[in-house]
Coordinates of C-alpha atoms and ligand atoms in Angstrom, one line a residue:
M1025 CA 0.0 0.0 0.0
Q1026 CA 1.2 3.5 -0.8
Q1027 CA 1.9 5.7 2.1
H1028 CA 2.1 9.4 2.4
I1029 CA 5.2 11.2 3.4
D1030 CA 3.2 13.7 5.6
T1031 CA 1.6 10.9 7.7
Y1032 CA 4.3 8.2 7.7
D1033 CA 6.0 7.6 11.0
F1034 CA 9.8 7.8 10.3
K1035 CA 10.8 7.5 13.9
G1036 CA 13.7 5.1 14.2
K1037 CA 13.3 4.1 10.5
K1038 CA 15.8 4.0 7.8
A1039 CA 14.5 5.5 4.6
I1040 CA 16.1 4.8 1.2
V1041 CA 15.3 7.7 -1.0
R1042 CA 15.8 7.8 -4.8
V1043 CA 16.6 11.3 -5.8
D1044 CA 17.7 12.8 -9.1
F1045 CA 21.1 14.3 -8.2
N1046 CA 22.2 14.1 -11.9
V1047 CA 23.5 17.7 -11.7
P1048 CA 25.8 19.4 -14.2
L1049 CA 29.4 19.6 -13.1
N1050 CA 32.2 21.7 -14.5
E1051 CA 35.8 20.4 -15.2
N1052 CA 36.7 21.0 -11.6
F1053 CA 33.7 18.9 -10.5
E1054 CA 31.9 21.9 -9.2
I1055 CA 28.1 22.0 -9.4
T1056 CA 27.0 24.6 -12.0
D1057 CA 23.3 24.2 -11.3
D1058 CA 22.0 22.7 -8.0
T1059 CA 18.3 23.0 -8.8
R1060 CA 17.8 19.2 -8.5
I1061 CA 19.5 19.0 -5.2
R1062 CA 17.5 21.9 -3.7
A1063 CA 14.3 20.3 -5.1
A1064 CA 14.9 17.2 -3.0
I1065 CA 15.8 18.9 0.3
P1066 CA 12.3 19.2 1.7
T1067 CA 11.8 15.4 1.4
L1068 CA 15.1 14.6 2.9
K1069 CA 14.6 17.0 5.8
K1070 CA 11.1 15.6 6.5
V1071 CA 12.6 12.1 7.1
L1072 CA 15.3 13.5 9.5
E1073 CA 12.9 15.8 11.3
G1074 CA 10.6 12.8 11.8
G1075 CA 13.3 10.9 13.6
G1076 CA 14.5 8.7 10.7
S1077 CA 17.8 8.2 9.0
L1078 CA 18.5 8.6 5.3
I1079 CA 20.1 6.5 2.6
I1080 CA 20.3 8.6 -0.5
M1081 CA 20.7 7.1 -3.9
S1082 CA 21.0 8.6 -7.4
H1083 CA 22.7 8.3 -10.7
L1084 CA 25.0 10.8 -12.2
G1085 CA 25.6 11.0 -16.0
R1086 CA 26.0 8.0 -18.2
P1087 CA 29.0 6.0 -17.0
K1088 CA 29.7 2.7 -18.7
G1089 CA 31.0 1.2 -15.5
V1090 CA 33.0 2.5 -12.4
D1091 CA 34.3 5.9 -13.5
A1092 CA 35.6 8.5 -11.0
K1093 CA 34.5 11.3 -13.3
F1094 CA 30.9 10.3 -12.5
S1095 CA 31.3 9.8 -8.8
L1096 CA 28.7 11.2 -6.5
K1097 CA 31.4 12.0 -4.0
H1098 CA 31.8 15.3 -5.8
I1099 CA 28.5 16.4 -4.6
V1100 CA 28.5 15.1 -1.0
A1101 CA 29.7 18.4 0.5
H1102 CA 27.1 20.4 -1.3
V1103 CA 24.3 18.1 -0.2
S1104 CA 25.6 18.2 3.4
E1105 CA 25.6 22.0 3.3
K1106 CA 22.0 22.2 1.9
L1107 CA 20.8 19.6 4.5
G1108 CA 22.7 21.2 7.3
V1109 CA 24.0 17.8 8.6
P1110 CA 27.1 15.7 7.8
V1111 CA 26.7 13.2 4.9
Q1112 CA 28.6 9.9 4.9
F1113 CA 29.5 8.3 1.7
A1114 CA 29.4 4.6 0.6
D1115 CA 31.8 4.3 -2.3
D1116 CA 30.1 1.1 -3.6
C1117 CA 26.3 1.1 -3.6
Q1118 CA 26.3 -2.7 -3.3
A1119 CA 28.6 -2.8 -0.3
A1120 CA 27.0 -0.4 2.1
D1121 CA 25.6 -3.0 4.5
A1122 CA 27.7 -2.0 7.5
Q1123 CA 27.4 1.8 7.0
A1124 CA 23.6 1.5 6.5
A1125 CA 23.2 -0.8 9.6
A1126 CA 25.1 1.7 11.7
L1127 CA 23.0 4.7 10.8
K1128 CA 21.3 6.4 13.8
P1129 CA 18.3 8.7 13.6
G1130 CA 19.3 12.0 12.0
E1131 CA 22.2 10.5 10.2
V1132 CA 22.7 10.5 6.4
L1133 CA 24.5 8.1 4.0
M1134 CA 24.8 8.7 0.3
L1135 CA 25.5 5.8 -2.0
E1136 CA 27.9 5.9 -4.9
N1137 CA 26.5 6.3 -8.4
L1138 CA 23.9 3.5 -9.1
R1139 CA 24.8 3.4 -12.7
F1140 CA 28.3 2.2 -12.0
Y1141 CA 26.4 -1.1 -12.2
A1142 CA 24.7 -2.2 -15.4
E1143 CA 22.0 -3.7 -13.2
E1144 CA 20.6 -0.3 -12.3
E1145 CA 19.3 0.2 -15.9
G1146 CA 19.1 -3.5 -16.5
K1147 CA 20.8 -3.1 -19.9
P1148 CA 23.9 -5.1 -20.9
R1149 CA 27.1 -3.2 -21.5
G1150 CA 30.2 -3.6 -23.6
L1151 CA 28.5 -5.7 -26.3
A1152 CA 30.2 -5.7 -29.6
E1153 CA 28.3 -3.7 -32.2
D1154 CA 28.0 -6.7 -34.4
A1155 CA 27.0 -9.1 -31.7
S1156 CA 24.3 -11.5 -32.9
D1157 CA 20.8 -11.3 -31.6
E1158 CA 21.4 -14.5 -29.7
V1159 CA 24.3 -13.0 -27.8
K1160 CA 22.4 -9.8 -27.1
K1161 CA 19.5 -11.8 -25.8
E1162 CA 21.7 -13.9 -23.5
A1163 CA 23.5 -10.7 -22.2
K1164 CA 20.1 -9.1 -21.5
A1165 CA 18.9 -12.2 -19.7
A1166 CA 22.1 -12.2 -17.6
V1167 CA 21.7 -8.6 -16.5
K1168 CA 18.1 -9.1 -15.7
A1169 CA 19.0 -12.1 -13.5
S1170 CA 21.7 -10.2 -11.6
Q1171 CA 19.4 -7.2 -11.4
K1172 CA 17.2 -9.0 -8.9
E1173 CA 20.2 -9.4 -6.5
F1174 CA 21.1 -5.7 -7.1
V1175 CA 17.7 -4.5 -6.1
K1176 CA 17.5 -6.8 -3.1
K1177 CA 20.7 -5.5 -1.8
L1178 CA 19.6 -1.8 -2.0
A1179 CA 16.3 -2.7 -0.4
S1180 CA 18.0 -4.5 2.4
Y1181 CA 19.5 -1.3 3.7
A1182 CA 16.2 0.3 4.7
D1183 CA 12.7 0.1 6.2
C1184 CA 10.9 2.3 3.8
Y1185 CA 11.3 3.6 0.2
I1186 CA 10.7 7.1 -1.1
N1187 CA 10.8 8.0 -4.7
D1188 CA 11.6 11.6 -5.3
A1189 CA 13.3 11.3 -8.6
F1190 CA 10.9 12.7 -11.1
G1191 CA 13.7 13.2 -13.7
T1192 CA 14.0 9.4 -14.0
A1193 CA 10.3 8.5 -13.3
H1194 CA 9.9 7.4 -17.0
R1195 CA 12.5 4.7 -16.6
A1196 CA 11.7 1.3 -15.1
H1197 CA 15.1 1.0 -13.4
A1198 CA 16.1 -0.9 -10.3
S1199 CA 16.0 2.1 -8.0
T1200 CA 13.2 4.0 -9.6
A1201 CA 10.6 1.2 -10.0
L1202 CA 11.7 -2.4 -9.1
I1203 CA 12.8 -1.6 -5.6
A1204 CA 9.2 -0.5 -4.6
D1205 CA 8.1 -4.2 -4.6
Y1206 CA 10.3 -4.8 -1.5
F1207 CA 8.3 -2.2 0.5
P1208 CA 4.7 -3.2 -0.1
Q1209 CA 3.5 -1.4 3.0
D1210 CA 6.2 1.3 3.2
K1211 CA 6.6 3.0 -0.1
M1212 CA 5.7 6.6 -1.0
F1213 CA 6.5 9.7 -3.1
G1214 CA 8.7 12.5 -1.9
Y1215 CA 7.5 16.1 -2.1
L1216 CA 9.0 16.8 -5.4
M1217 CA 7.4 13.8 -7.0
E1218 CA 4.1 14.8 -5.3
G1219 CA 4.4 18.3 -6.8
E1220 CA 5.1 17.0 -10.3
I1221 CA 2.3 14.5 -10.2
K1222 CA -0.1 17.2 -9.0
A1223 CA 1.0 19.6 -11.8
I1224 CA 0.5 16.9 -14.4
D1225 CA -3.0 16.1 -13.0
N1226 CA -3.8 19.8 -13.0
V1227 CA -3.4 20.0 -16.7
L1228 CA -4.3 16.4 -17.9
Q1229 CA -7.1 15.5 -15.5
N1230 CA -8.5 18.7 -13.9
A1231 CA -7.8 21.5 -16.3
Q1232 CA -9.9 24.6 -16.1
H1233 CA -11.0 25.7 -19.5
P1234 CA -10.1 27.4 -21.8
F1235 CA -7.0 25.2 -21.8
T1236 CA -4.1 26.1 -24.1
A1237 CA -1.0 24.1 -24.9
I1238 CA 2.0 25.6 -26.5
I1239 CA 4.2 23.0 -28.1
G1240 CA 7.4 24.0 -29.7
G1241 CA 10.9 22.6 -30.3
S1242 CA 12.7 21.2 -33.2
K1243 CA 10.9 18.2 -34.5
V1244 CA 7.3 16.9 -35.0
S1245 CA 8.6 13.4 -34.7
S1246 CA 9.7 13.8 -31.1
K1247 CA 6.5 15.5 -30.0
L1248 CA 3.9 13.6 -32.2
A1249 CA 2.5 11.6 -29.3
V1250 CA 2.3 14.8 -27.1
L1251 CA 0.4 16.7 -29.9
Q1252 CA -2.0 13.8 -30.3
N1253 CA -2.7 13.5 -26.6
M1254 CA -3.1 17.3 -26.3
L1255 CA -5.8 17.2 -29.0
E1256 CA -7.9 15.2 -26.5
K1257 CA -7.5 17.8 -23.8
V1258 CA -7.1 21.3 -25.0
D1259 CA -9.2 24.1 -26.5
N1260 CA -6.3 25.8 -28.1
L1261 CA -3.0 24.3 -29.5
I1262 CA -0.2 26.7 -30.4
I1263 CA 2.4 24.9 -32.5
G1264 CA 5.6 26.9 -32.7
G1265 CA 9.4 26.5 -33.3
G1266 CA 11.0 24.3 -35.9
M1267 CA 8.2 21.8 -35.9
G1268 CA 5.7 24.4 -37.0
Y1269 CA 7.2 24.5 -40.6
T1270 CA 6.2 20.8 -41.3
F1271 CA 2.6 21.9 -40.6
I1272 CA 2.9 25.0 -42.8
K1273 CA 4.4 23.0 -45.6
A1274 CA 1.6 20.5 -45.2
Q1275 CA -0.9 23.3 -45.7
G1276 CA 0.9 24.2 -49.0
G1277 CA 3.0 27.0 -47.6
R1278 CA 6.5 27.9 -48.9
I1279 CA 9.0 27.4 -46.1
G1280 CA 12.4 28.1 -47.8
N1281 CA 15.2 26.3 -46.0
S1282 CA 13.2 26.0 -42.7
L1283 CA 13.6 22.9 -40.6
H1284 CA 10.9 20.3 -41.5
E1285 CA 10.2 16.6 -41.8
D1286 CA 8.6 15.7 -45.1
E1287 CA 7.8 12.2 -43.9
L1288 CA 5.6 13.6 -41.2
I1289 CA 3.4 15.7 -43.5
P1290 CA 0.7 13.0 -43.4
E1291 CA 0.7 13.1 -39.6
A1292 CA 0.7 16.9 -39.6
L1293 CA -2.4 16.8 -41.9
S1294 CA -4.1 14.3 -39.7
I1295 CA -3.5 16.4 -36.6
L1296 CA -5.0 19.4 -38.4
E1297 CA -8.0 17.4 -39.5
N1298 CA -8.5 15.8 -36.1
A1299 CA -8.3 19.2 -34.5
K1300 CA -11.1 20.5 -36.8
Q1301 CA -13.3 17.5 -35.9
K1302 CA -12.7 18.0 -32.2
G1303 CA -13.2 21.8 -32.3
V1304 CA -9.6 22.4 -31.1
N1305 CA -8.2 25.7 -32.4
I1306 CA -4.8 25.4 -33.9
Y1307 CA -2.5 28.4 -33.9
L1308 CA 0.5 28.0 -36.2
S1309 CA 2.9 30.9 -36.6
V1310 CA 1.5 33.4 -39.2
E1311 CA 4.7 35.5 -39.3
T1312 CA 8.3 34.4 -39.0
L1313 CA 11.7 36.0 -38.4
V1314 CA 13.8 34.4 -41.1
A1315 CA 17.6 34.3 -41.5
N1316 CA 19.8 33.7 -44.5
E1317 CA 21.9 31.3 -42.5
F1318 CA 21.8 29.4 -39.2
S1319 CA 23.8 31.9 -37.3
N1320 CA 23.3 34.6 -34.7
E1321 CA 24.9 37.2 -37.0
S1322 CA 22.9 36.3 -40.2
A1323 CA 20.8 38.8 -42.1
T1324 CA 17.2 38.7 -41.0
Q1325 CA 13.7 39.8 -42.2
I1326 CA 10.1 39.3 -41.1
V1327 CA 7.9 37.5 -43.6
P1328 CA 4.6 35.7 -43.6
S1329 CA 5.2 32.1 -42.4
H1330 CA 3.6 30.7 -45.6
E1331 CA 5.8 32.7 -47.9
I1332 CA 9.4 32.2 -46.7
P1333 CA 11.7 33.1 -49.6
D1334 CA 14.1 30.5 -51.0
G1335 CA 17.4 30.6 -49.3
W1336 CA 15.9 31.8 -46.0
E1337 CA 14.9 29.8 -42.9
G1338 CA 12.5 30.4 -40.1
M1339 CA 14.3 31.0 -36.8
D1340 CA 11.8 32.6 -34.5
A1341 CA 8.1 33.6 -34.4
G1342 CA 7.4 37.1 -35.8
P1343 CA 5.5 39.9 -34.0
K1344 CA 2.1 39.1 -35.5
S1345 CA 2.3 35.5 -34.3
L1346 CA 3.4 36.6 -30.9
K1347 CA 0.5 39.0 -30.6
I1348 CA -2.1 36.3 -31.5
W1349 CA -0.5 33.8 -29.2
K1350 CA -0.4 36.4 -26.4
D1351 CA -4.1 37.0 -26.7
V1352 CA -4.9 33.2 -26.7
I1353 CA -2.7 32.7 -23.6
A1354 CA -4.2 35.7 -21.8
S1355 CA -7.7 34.3 -22.3
S1356 CA -6.8 30.9 -21.0
K1357 CA -7.4 29.5 -17.5
T1358 CA -4.9 26.6 -17.9
V1359 CA -1.7 26.9 -20.0
L1360 CA 0.9 24.2 -20.6
W1361 CA 4.2 25.1 -22.3
N1362 CA 6.7 22.6 -23.7
G1363 CA 9.4 23.6 -26.2
P1364 CA 10.9 26.9 -27.5
V1365 CA 9.2 28.7 -30.4
G1366 CA 12.5 29.7 -31.9
V1367 CA 16.2 29.0 -31.9
F1368 CA 16.4 30.6 -28.5
E1369 CA 20.0 29.6 -27.8
M1370 CA 21.0 32.4 -30.2
S1371 CA 20.2 35.9 -28.8
S1372 CA 18.9 37.1 -32.2
F1373 CA 16.2 34.5 -32.2
A1374 CA 15.3 34.2 -28.5
K1375 CA 12.6 37.0 -28.5
G1376 CA 9.6 34.8 -29.2
T1377 CA 10.5 32.2 -26.6
L1378 CA 11.2 34.9 -24.0
Q1379 CA 7.9 36.5 -24.9
I1380 CA 6.0 33.3 -24.3
A1381 CA 7.6 33.1 -20.8
E1382 CA 6.4 36.6 -20.2
D1383 CA 2.9 35.8 -21.4
L1384 CA 2.7 32.9 -19.1
A1385 CA 3.9 35.0 -16.1
E1386 CA 1.1 37.5 -17.0
A1387 CA -1.5 34.8 -17.3
T1388 CA -0.5 33.4 -13.9
A1389 CA -0.8 36.8 -12.3
N1390 CA -4.3 37.0 -13.7
G1391 CA -5.3 33.7 -12.1
A1392 CA -4.4 31.1 -14.8
Y1393 CA -2.7 27.8 -13.9
T1394 CA 0.5 27.6 -15.9
L1395 CA 2.8 24.6 -16.2
V1396 CA 6.2 24.8 -17.9
G1397 CA 7.8 21.5 -18.7
G1398 CA 10.8 20.5 -20.8
G1399 CA 14.4 21.6 -20.5
D1400 CA 14.4 24.5 -23.0
S1401 CA 11.2 26.2 -21.9
V1402 CA 12.3 25.8 -18.3
A1403 CA 15.6 27.5 -19.2
A1404 CA 13.7 30.3 -20.9
V1405 CA 11.5 31.1 -17.9
T1406 CA 14.5 30.8 -15.5
R1407 CA 16.5 33.2 -17.7
M1408 CA 13.7 35.7 -17.6
G1409 CA 13.5 35.4 -13.9
Y1410 CA 10.0 34.1 -14.2
A1411 CA 10.4 30.7 -12.5
D1412 CA 8.5 32.0 -9.5
K1413 CA 5.9 33.7 -11.6
V1414 CA 4.4 30.7 -13.2
S1415 CA 2.4 28.0 -11.3
Y1416 CA 4.8 25.1 -11.8
V1417 CA 8.2 24.5 -13.4
S1418 CA 8.8 20.9 -14.0
T1419 CA 12.2 19.4 -13.1
G1420 CA 12.0 16.5 -15.5
G1421 CA 12.3 16.9 -19.3
G1422 CA 11.9 13.4 -20.6
A1423 CA 9.6 12.3 -17.8
M1424 CA 7.3 15.3 -18.3
L1425 CA 7.2 14.6 -22.1
E1426 CA 6.1 11.0 -21.5
A1427 CA 3.5 12.1 -19.0
L1428 CA 2.1 14.6 -21.5
E1429 CA 1.9 11.8 -24.0
G1430 CA -0.5 10.2 -21.6
K1431 CA 1.7 7.4 -20.5
E1432 CA 1.8 6.1 -17.0
L1433 CA 5.4 6.6 -15.7
P1434 CA 6.9 3.4 -14.3
G1435 CA 8.4 5.3 -11.3
I1436 CA 4.9 6.5 -10.4
A1437 CA 3.1 3.2 -11.1
A1438 CA 5.5 1.2 -8.9
V1439 CA 4.7 3.2 -5.8
R1440 CA 0.9 3.4 -6.6
K1441 CA 0.4 -0.3 -7.4
Ligands
AMP2884 P1 13.2 20.0 -28.6 O1 14.4 19.4 -28.0 O2 12.4 19.2 -29.6 O3 12.2 20.6 -27.5 O4 13.7 21.2 -29.4 C1 14.4 22.3 -28.8 C2 15.3 22.9 -29.9 O5 14.4 23.4 -31.0 C3 16.1 24.1 -29.5 O6 17.4 23.7 -29.5 C4 15.8 25.1 -30.5 O7 16.9 25.8 -31.0 C5 15.2 24.3 -31.6 N1 14.3 25.1 -32.5 C6 13.3 25.9 -32.2 N2 12.8 26.6 -33.2 C7 13.6 26.2 -34.3 C8 13.6 26.6 -35.6 N3 12.8 27.5 -36.1 N4 14.6 26.1 -36.4 C9 15.5 25.2 -35.9 N5 15.5 24.8 -34.6 C10 14.6 25.3 -33.8

């Protein structure tokens, strides 16, 4: 049975907590953005304040085996500072028995990077590229078999399990999903996870209407499932960024050198047709800031999005598009934003994306519920200083995307089931 962190009695208990401490480090192994660490602190403090002890586990990067570059020891001091208590370190997540057993209430142990073991992800490593299907199958079966022991060991350290790693909730890994089975009566979400789940529910289950989704980014192919799921939920769908040009081309527009996927034109047309049938208003960009090359210093001009001259490519939404979108956003009670509406990494083409961030902040001030999910849109609101001016900023790019596709995330399902 799923427990709740607010009501669970942590007194004298050891809690093993899966967090997402996959933070960016510079070449001196200093943390360049500690958002993910700060996001997990309320959960960790709750356990300690409730009289429990903590075993913290996470992955960092994509190591292929034990690799000092990806050691979590680099972040121990920072976690300790944020928690306000000393943090011990177990330099092998599979050999922490004694340290875990010795933990007293109020004490904290952090395990070394779980992904030093292939069993965490349950995927074989080091296979030759040309390995036969038979060999691949055997290797997979071998990792799956040893994964059971791996999970059992982690579970043996603790009395209860908390999943607070939304960033990896879309993965059915040992520490994010499988381990929950060892705590049938003592498993729960942490506060970060609770917040993310509530935010998702606020838009997917309980949205106030009118509901507008703004979906941007580079490719239709990577957001096709999100677009399809959104059609079932929203009143207005704004499609911006590089992916918009596939739709404009599908409608017979001239898009010059703009990014597009010809093979997705049938899907784009079916989304447009579906929207019509469902009464969903689609807002493509009507005006585009185009450049004569993919560079911040290129020559630019503003043209209708359906008439982009040869040799030019769409880089950002033009003022007319932004005005239309602004009005749609302002008249909405729920707004979801995923993906930039231009090549916002280049300052010359960031205006549209930053404008959307501002529109969301304004809508929030006027009482709308606004959710920003996905790495780039999150970066845009943060850059504008608006992270506190929208209702919720998601910490998980891939996980949020899968949730928006309507999938049940394994990390969530494992605790709920
Ligand atoms: P995604 O990962 O699919 O959310 O896409 C994010 C990327 O889309 C960012 O790196 C943007 O630079 C890129 N992007 C947005 N608009 C355009 C555009 N008009 N042309 C090319 N890339 C774009």
